[in-house]
Short mmCIF file of C-alpha atoms in Angstrom, two decimals:
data_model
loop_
_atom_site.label_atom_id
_atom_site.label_comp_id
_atom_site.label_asym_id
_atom_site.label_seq_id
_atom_site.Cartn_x
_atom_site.Cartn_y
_atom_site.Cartn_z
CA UNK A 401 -42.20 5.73 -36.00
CA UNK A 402 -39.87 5.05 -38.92
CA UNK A 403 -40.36 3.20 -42.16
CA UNK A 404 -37.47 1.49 -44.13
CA UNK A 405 -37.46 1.50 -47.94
CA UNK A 406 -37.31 -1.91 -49.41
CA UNK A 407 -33.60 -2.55 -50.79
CA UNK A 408 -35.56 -3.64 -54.22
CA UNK A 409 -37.17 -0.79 -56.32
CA UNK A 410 -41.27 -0.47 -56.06
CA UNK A 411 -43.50 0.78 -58.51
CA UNK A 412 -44.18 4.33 -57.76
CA UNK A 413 -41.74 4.80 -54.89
CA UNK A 414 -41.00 8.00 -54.36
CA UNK A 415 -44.66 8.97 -54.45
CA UNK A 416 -45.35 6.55 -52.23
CA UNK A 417 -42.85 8.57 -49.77
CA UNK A 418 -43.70 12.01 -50.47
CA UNK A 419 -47.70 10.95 -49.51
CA UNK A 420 -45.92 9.32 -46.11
CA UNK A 421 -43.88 12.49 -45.60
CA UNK A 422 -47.36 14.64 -46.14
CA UNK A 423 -49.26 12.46 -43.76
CA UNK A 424 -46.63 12.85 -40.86
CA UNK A 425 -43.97 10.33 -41.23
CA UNK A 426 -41.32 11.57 -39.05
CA UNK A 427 -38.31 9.78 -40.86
CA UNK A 428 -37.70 7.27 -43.66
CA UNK A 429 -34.53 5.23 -44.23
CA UNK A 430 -33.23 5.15 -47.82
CA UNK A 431 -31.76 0.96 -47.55
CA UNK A 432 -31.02 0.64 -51.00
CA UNK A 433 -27.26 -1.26 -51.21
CA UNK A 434 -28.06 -2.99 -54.28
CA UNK A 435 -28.39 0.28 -56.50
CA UNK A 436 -26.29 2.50 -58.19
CA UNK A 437 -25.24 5.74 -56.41
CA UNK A 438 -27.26 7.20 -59.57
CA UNK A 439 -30.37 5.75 -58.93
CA UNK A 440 -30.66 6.63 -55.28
CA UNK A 441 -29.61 10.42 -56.38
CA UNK A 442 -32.72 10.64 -58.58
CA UNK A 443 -35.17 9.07 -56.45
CA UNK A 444 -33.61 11.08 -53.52
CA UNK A 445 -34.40 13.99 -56.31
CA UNK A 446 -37.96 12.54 -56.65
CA UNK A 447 -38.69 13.12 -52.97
CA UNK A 448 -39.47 16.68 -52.27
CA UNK A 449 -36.90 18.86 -50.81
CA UNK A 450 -38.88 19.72 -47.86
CA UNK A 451 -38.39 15.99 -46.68
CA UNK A 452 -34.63 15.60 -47.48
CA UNK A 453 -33.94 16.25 -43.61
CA UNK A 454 -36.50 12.96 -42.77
CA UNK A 455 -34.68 11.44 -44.87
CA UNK A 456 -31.45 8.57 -43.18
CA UNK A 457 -29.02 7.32 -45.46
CA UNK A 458 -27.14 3.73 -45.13
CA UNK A 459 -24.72 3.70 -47.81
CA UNK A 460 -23.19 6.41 -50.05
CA UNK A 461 -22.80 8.85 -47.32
CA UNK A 462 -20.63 10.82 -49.67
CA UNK A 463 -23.78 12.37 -51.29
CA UNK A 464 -25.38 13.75 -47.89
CA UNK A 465 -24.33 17.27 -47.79
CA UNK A 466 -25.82 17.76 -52.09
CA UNK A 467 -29.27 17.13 -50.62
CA UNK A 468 -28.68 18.64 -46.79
CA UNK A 469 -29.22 15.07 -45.29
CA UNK A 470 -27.82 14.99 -41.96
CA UNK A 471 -28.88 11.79 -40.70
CA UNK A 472 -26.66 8.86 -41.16
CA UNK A 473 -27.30 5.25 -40.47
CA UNK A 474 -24.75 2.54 -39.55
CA UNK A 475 -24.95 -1.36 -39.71
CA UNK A 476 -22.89 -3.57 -37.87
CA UNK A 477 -20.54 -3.85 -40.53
CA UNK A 478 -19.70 -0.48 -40.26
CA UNK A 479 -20.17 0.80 -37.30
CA UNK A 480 -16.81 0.76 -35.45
CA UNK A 481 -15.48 2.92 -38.27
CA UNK A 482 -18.17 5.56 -37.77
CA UNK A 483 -15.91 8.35 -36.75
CA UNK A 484 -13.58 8.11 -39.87
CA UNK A 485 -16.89 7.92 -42.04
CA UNK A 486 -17.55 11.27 -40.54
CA UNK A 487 -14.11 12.47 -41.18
CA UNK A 488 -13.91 11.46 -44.46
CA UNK A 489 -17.04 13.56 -45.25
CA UNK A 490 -15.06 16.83 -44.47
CA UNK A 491 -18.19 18.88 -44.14
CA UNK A 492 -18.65 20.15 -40.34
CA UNK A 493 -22.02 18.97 -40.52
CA UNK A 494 -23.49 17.86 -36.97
CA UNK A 495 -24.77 14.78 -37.99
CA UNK A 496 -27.09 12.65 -36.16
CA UNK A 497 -26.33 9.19 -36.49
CA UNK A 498 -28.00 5.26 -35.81
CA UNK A 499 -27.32 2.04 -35.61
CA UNK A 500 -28.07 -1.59 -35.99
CA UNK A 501 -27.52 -4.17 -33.23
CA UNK A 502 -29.18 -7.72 -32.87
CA UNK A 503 -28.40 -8.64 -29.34
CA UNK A 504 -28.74 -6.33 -26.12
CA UNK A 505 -24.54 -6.69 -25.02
CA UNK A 506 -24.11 -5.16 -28.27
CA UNK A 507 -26.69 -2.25 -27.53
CA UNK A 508 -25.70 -1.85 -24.16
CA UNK A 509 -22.20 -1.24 -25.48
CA UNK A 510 -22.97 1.56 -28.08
CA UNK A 511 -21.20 4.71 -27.55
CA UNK A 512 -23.74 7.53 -26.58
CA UNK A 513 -23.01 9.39 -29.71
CA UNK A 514 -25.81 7.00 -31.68
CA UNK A 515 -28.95 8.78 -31.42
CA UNK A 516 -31.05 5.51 -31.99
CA UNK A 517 -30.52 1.76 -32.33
CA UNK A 518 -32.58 -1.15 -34.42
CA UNK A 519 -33.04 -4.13 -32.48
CA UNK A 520 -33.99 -7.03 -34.72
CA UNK A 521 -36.08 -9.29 -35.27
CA UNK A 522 -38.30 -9.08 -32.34
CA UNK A 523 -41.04 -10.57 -33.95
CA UNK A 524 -41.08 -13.34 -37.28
CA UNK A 525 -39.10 -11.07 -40.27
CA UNK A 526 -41.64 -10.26 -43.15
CA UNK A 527 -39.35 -9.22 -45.62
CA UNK A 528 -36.77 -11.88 -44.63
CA UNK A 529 -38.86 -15.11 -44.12
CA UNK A 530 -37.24 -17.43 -41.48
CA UNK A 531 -35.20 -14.48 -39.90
CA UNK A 532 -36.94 -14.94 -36.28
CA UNK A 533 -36.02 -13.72 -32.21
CA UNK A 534 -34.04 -16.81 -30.56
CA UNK A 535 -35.57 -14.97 -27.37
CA UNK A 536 -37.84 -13.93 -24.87
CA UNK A 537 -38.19 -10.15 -25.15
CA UNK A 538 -39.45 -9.52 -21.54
CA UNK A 539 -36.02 -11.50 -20.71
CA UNK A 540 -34.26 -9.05 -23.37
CA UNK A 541 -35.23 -5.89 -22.16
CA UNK A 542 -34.74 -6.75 -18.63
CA UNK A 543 -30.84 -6.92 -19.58
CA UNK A 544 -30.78 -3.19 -20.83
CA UNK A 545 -28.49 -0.26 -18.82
CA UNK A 546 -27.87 1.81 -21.64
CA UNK A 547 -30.91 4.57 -22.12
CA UNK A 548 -28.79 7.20 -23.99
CA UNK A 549 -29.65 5.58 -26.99
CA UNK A 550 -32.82 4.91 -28.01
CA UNK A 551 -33.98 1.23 -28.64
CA UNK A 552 -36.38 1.31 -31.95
CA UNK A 553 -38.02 -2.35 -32.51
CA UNK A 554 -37.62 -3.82 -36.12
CA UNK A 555 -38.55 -6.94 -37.43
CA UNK A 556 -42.46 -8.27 -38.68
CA UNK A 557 -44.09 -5.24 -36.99
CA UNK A 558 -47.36 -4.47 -37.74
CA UNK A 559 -50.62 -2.81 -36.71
CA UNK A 560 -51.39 -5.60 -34.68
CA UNK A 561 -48.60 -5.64 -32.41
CA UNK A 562 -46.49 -2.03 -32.40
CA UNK A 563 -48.36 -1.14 -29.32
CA UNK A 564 -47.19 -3.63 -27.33
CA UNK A 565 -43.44 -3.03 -28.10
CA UNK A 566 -44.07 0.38 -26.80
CA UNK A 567 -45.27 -0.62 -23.62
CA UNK A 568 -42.91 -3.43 -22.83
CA UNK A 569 -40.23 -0.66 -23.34
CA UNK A 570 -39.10 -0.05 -26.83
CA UNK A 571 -39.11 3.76 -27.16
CA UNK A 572 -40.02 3.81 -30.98
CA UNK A 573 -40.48 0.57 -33.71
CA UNK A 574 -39.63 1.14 -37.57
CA UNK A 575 -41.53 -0.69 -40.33
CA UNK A 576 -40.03 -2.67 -43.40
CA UNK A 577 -42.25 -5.40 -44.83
CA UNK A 578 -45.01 -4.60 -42.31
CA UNK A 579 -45.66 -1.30 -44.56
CA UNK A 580 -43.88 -2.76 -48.09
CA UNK A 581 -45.59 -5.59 -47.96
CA UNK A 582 -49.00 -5.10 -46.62
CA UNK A 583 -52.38 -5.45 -48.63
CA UNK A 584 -53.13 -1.70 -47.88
CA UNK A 585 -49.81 -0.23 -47.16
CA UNK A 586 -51.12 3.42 -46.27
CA UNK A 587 -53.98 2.20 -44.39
CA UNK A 588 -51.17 0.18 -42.58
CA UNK A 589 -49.11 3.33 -42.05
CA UNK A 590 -52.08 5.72 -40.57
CA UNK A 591 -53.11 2.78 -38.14
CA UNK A 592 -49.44 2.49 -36.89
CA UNK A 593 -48.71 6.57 -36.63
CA UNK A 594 -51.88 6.77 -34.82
CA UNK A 595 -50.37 4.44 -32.52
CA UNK A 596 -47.18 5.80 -31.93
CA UNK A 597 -48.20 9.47 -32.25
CA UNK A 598 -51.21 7.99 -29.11
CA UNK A 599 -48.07 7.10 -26.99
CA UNK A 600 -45.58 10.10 -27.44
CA UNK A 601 -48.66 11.69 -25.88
#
């Protein structure tokens, strides 16, 4: 299970992800393109340093290695360019890296070096009303033949309906608005861990 930060700023954020981190969230992505690289330092500084390696980074990859992140995330956009990214860091850090895809050609075509995709939206967006699947999923999944990767589910998942995306054949689903924007966002969180952590086993 992953959760995605909302690209806005919330009201007592990075306590919010320190008391995910403490209650067994296995990773967290830091989406935050609309902020200065400033910002995200200090509420990367914000989240204890026992979490920093949970921690995925979309943008400002430059700032990784200060805070021992090794976990890169790349969007479409970006993607083809991955290994100069990596390059460019100059590090030797073994990173592990994701992506973003939106149809399954484009999943199925991923070089094996991503250790995890987003597919989106496979249900109704919450955080980006009218942002909805043009398709059947059964028919989707049916078209996959790449299994190197693993395909994480994104898009109005909730509670209600993670546990079906795990049995249809998703091997993990990540969480924007379903956590972000939920009435009880922790109580949210524990229902859906239980979930996944039910399945690993």
């Amino acid at each position: 299970m992953i959760i995605i930060t909302s690209p806005h700023s919330i009201a007592n954020e990075a306590e919010t992800i320190n008391n995910l981190f403490e209650e067994g969230l296995p990773l967290l992505h830091l989406r935050k393109p609309e902020i200065y690289t400033s910002k995200l330092r200090r509420l990367i500084e914000s989240v204890d340093s026992e979490y920093h390696s949970k921690l995925v980074l979309h943008h400002n990859y430059e700032i990784a290695a200060d805070y021992n992140i090794n976990r890169l995330h790349f969007t479409e956009m970006n993607r083809e360019g991955f290994d100069g990214i990596l390059k460019e860091l100059k590090t030797g850090a073994e990173y592990i890296i994701s992506a973003s895809v939106h149809t399954m050609p484009d999943f199925n075509q991923l070089s094996s070096r991503f250790d995890y995709a987003f597919f989106s939206p496979v249900y109704n967006s919450i955080s980006k009303p009218g942002h909805n699947p043009k398709n059947d999923l059964g028919e989707i999944l049916k078209k996959r033949i790449a299994f190197d990767t693993k395909l994480v589910a994104l898009g109005g998942i909730t509670a209600n309906n993670c546990a079906s995306l795990l049995t249809k054949g998703f091997d993990d689903f990540a969480l924007l608005g379903g956590f972000w924007q939920a009435e009880k966002p922790m109580e949210e969180f524990r229902k859906c861990l239980k979930i996944s952590n039910d399945h690993v086993r």
